[in-house]
Coordinates of C-alpha atoms and ligand atoms in Angstrom, one line a residue:
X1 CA 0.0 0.0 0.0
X2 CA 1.3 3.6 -0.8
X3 CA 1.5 6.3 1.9
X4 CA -1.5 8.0 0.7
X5 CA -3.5 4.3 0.8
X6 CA -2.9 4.3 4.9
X7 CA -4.2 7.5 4.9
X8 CA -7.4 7.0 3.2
X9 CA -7.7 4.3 5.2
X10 CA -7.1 5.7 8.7
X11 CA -9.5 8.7 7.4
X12 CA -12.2 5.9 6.5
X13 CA -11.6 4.4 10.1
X14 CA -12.4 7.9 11.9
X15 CA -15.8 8.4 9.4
X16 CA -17.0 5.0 11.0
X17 CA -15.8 5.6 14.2
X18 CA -17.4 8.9 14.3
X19 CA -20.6 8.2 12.4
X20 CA -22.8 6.4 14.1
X21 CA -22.2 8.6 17.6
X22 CA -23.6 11.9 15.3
X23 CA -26.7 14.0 15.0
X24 CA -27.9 16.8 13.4
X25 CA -26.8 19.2 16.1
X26 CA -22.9 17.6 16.3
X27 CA -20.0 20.0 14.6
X28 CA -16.8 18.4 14.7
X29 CA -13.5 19.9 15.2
X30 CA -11.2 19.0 11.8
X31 CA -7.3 19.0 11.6
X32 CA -5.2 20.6 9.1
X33 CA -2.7 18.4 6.6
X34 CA -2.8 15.8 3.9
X35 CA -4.4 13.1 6.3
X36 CA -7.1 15.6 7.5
X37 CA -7.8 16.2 4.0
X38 CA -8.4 12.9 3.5
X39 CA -10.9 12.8 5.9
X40 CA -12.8 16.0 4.7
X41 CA -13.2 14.9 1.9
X42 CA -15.0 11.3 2.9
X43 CA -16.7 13.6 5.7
X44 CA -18.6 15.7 3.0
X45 CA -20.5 12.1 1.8
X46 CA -22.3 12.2 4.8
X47 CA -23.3 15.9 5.3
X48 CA -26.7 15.1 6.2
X49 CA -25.5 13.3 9.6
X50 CA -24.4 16.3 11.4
X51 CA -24.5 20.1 11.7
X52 CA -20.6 21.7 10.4
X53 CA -17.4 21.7 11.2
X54 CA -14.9 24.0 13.7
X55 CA -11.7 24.5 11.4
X56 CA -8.0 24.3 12.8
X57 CA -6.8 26.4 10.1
X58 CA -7.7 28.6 7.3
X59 CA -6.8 26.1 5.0
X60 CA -9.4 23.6 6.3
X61 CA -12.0 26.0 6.5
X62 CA -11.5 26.5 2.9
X63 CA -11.8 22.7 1.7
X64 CA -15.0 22.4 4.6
X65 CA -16.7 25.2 2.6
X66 CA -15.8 24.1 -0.8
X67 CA -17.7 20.6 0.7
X68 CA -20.7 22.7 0.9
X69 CA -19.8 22.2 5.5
X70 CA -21.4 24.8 7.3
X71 CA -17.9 26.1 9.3
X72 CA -18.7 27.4 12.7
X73 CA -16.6 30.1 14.9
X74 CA -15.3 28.3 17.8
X75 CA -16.4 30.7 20.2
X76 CA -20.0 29.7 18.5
X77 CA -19.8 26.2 20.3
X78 CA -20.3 25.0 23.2
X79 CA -19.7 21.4 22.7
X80 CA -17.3 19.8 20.5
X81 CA -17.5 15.8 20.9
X82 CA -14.9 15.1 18.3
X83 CA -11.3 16.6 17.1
X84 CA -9.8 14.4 14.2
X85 CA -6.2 15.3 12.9
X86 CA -2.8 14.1 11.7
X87 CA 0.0 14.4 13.7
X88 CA 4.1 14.7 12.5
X89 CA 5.1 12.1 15.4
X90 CA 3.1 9.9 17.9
X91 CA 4.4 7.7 20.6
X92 CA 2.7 5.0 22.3
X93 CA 1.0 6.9 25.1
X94 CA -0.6 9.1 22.1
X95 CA 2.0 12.2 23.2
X96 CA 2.4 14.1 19.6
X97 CA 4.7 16.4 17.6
X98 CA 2.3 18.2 15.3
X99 CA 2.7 21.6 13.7
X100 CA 4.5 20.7 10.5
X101 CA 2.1 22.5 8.6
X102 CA 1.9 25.9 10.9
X103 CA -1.7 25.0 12.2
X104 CA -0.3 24.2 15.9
X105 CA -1.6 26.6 17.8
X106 CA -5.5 26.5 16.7
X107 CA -4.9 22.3 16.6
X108 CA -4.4 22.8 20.0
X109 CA -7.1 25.1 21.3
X110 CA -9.6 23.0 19.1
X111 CA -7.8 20.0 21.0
X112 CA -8.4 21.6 24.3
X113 CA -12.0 22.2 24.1
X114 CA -13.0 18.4 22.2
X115 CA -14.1 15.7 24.3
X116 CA -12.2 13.1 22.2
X117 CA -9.0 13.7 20.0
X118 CA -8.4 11.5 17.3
X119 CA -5.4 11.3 15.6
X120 CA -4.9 9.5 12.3
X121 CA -1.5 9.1 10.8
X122 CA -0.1 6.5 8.9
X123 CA 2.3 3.9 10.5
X124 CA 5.9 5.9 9.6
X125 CA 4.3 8.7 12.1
X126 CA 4.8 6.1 15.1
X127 CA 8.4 7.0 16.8
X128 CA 9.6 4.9 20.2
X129 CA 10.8 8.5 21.4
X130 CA 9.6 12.0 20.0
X131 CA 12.0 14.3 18.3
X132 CA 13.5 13.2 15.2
X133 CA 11.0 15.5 13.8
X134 CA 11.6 18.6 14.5
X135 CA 9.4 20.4 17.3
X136 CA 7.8 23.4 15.8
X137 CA 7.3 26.4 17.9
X138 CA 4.9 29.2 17.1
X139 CA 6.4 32.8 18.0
X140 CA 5.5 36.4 18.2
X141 CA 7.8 38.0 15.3
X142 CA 9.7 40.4 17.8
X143 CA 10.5 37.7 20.2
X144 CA 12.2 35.2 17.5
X145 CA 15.8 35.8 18.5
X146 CA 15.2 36.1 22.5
X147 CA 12.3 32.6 22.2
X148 CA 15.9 30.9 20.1
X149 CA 18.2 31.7 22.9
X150 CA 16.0 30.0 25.3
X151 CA 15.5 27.6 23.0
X152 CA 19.3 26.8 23.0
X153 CA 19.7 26.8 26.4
X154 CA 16.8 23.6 26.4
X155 CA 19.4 21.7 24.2
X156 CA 17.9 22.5 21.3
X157 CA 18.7 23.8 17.4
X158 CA 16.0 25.9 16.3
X159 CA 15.7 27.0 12.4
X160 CA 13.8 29.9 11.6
X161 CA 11.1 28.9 9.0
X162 CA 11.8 31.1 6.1
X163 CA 8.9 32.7 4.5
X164 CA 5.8 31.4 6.6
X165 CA 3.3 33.2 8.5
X166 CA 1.4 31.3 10.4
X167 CA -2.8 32.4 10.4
X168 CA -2.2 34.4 13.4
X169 CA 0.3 36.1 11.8
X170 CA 3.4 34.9 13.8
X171 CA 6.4 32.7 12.9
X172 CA 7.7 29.2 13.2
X173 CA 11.1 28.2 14.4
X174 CA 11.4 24.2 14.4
X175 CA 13.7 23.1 17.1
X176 CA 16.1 20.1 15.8
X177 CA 18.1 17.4 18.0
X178 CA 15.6 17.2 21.0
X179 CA 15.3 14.0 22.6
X180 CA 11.9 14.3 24.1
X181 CA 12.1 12.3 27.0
X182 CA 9.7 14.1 28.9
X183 CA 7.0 15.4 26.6
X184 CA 4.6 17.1 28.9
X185 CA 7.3 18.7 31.0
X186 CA 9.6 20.0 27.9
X187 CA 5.5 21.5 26.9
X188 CA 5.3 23.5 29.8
X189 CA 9.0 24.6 29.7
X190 CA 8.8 26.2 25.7
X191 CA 5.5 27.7 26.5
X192 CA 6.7 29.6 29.7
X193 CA 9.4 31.7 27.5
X194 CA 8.3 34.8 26.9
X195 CA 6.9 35.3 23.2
X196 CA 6.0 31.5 22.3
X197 CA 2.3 31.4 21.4
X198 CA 2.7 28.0 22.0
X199 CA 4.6 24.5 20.3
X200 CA 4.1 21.6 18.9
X201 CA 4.2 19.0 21.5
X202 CA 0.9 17.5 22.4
X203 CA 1.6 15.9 25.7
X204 CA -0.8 17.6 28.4
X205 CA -3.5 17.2 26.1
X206 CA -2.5 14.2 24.3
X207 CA -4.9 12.3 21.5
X208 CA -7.3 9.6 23.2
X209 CA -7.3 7.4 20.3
X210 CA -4.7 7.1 17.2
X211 CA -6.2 5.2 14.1
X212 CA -2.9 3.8 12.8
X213 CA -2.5 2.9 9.0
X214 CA -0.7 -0.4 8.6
X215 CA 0.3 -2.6 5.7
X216 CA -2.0 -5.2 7.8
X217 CA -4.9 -2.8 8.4
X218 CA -5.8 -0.3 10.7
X219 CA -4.7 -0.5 14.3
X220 CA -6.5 1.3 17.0
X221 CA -4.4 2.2 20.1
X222 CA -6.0 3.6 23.4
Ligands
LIG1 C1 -1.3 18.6 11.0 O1 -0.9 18.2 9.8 C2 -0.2 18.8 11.7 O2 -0.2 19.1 13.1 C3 0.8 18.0 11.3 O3 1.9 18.8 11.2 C4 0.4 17.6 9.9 C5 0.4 16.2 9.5 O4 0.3 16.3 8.1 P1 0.1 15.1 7.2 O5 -1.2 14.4 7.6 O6 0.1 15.7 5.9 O7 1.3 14.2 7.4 O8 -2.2 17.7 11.5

């Protein structure tokens, strides 16, 4: 099976998951990336089974609407049973790297406020330790040289990424050679300098279920 096989397939795995747990009054929070997109676009066969969507990016917004999916403010919604994303790395207690695609910060408050994150990535996204993908780290333009100092100092090599904005107008530096061996603690460090708006590690929230595309089918892991 090609990459883009396990990702259909993980992205048919949520739509059943999901599906029979929806009503007309349900919006789901969707991710941002190739696997999300996936899913969006199986999502819009069954339009009639729930109300919209809550976007984690302008991006996904976009492809929602284009679906003819109603795309609700967040602050609109009081209850959000469902997140589904991708994810850049996943252990095996569900702690991710996400953020390759800029979207971080909104993934995570859409993250925050769903009852159930589900991550769907395909099997290469499933690391022993987090790291080898570089930790992306949303910042506030000023701050970039003072938020990569500090960044140093955590044993880390961060690279500014050249020519992205992210939507909330801010930057991305994407921290190389971490060895993440405490996830949620090395979460709370980054986000206490002054100037992050927040990174990539999803440890303190981490999914509740990852849909995992295999060569022998999709395995689900709690
Ligand atoms: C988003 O998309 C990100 O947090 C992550 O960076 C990326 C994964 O992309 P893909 O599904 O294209 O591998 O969910």
């Amino acid at each position: 099976m090609t990459q883009d096989q396990l990702k259909q397939a993980v992205a048919q795995a949520a739509i059943d998951f999901i599906l029979p747990k929806l009503d007309d009054k349900s919006i789901i929070g969707v991710g941002t990336g190739s696997t999300a997109n996936f899913f969006i676009d199986l999502l819009a066969q069954h339009k009639m089974a729930f109300d919209g969507a809550v976007a984690s990016s302008e991006a996904t917004a976009q492809r929602l609407k284009g679906h003819g999916i109603p795309v609700y403010d967040l602050n609109s919604v009081s209850d959000l049973e469902f997140y589904v994303d991708g994810a850049d790395e996943s252990n095996e207690r569900l702690e991710l790297i996400k953020g390759g695609g800029a979207a971080l910060t909104r993934e995570k408050i859409v993250a925050a406020v769903a009852k159930t994150f589900i991550c769907i990535a395909d099997e290469s996204k499933l690391v022993p330790i987090l790291g080898a993908f570089p930790l992306p780290v949303e910042v506030i333009p000023m701050a970039r040289s003072h938020v990569a100092r500090q960044l140093v100092k955590l044993g880390g090599d961060p690279v500014y990424r050249e020519g992205v904005l992210t939507d909330n107008g801010n930057i991305i530096l994407d921290v190389y050679n971490l060895q993440i061996d405490s996830p949620a603690k090395l979460e709370e460090q980054i986000n206490n300098i002054v100037g992050v708006v927040t990174n990539g590690l999803f440890a303190q929230r981490p999914a509740n279920l990852l849909l995992l595309g295999t060569k022998d089918g999709v395995k689900s892991i709690k």
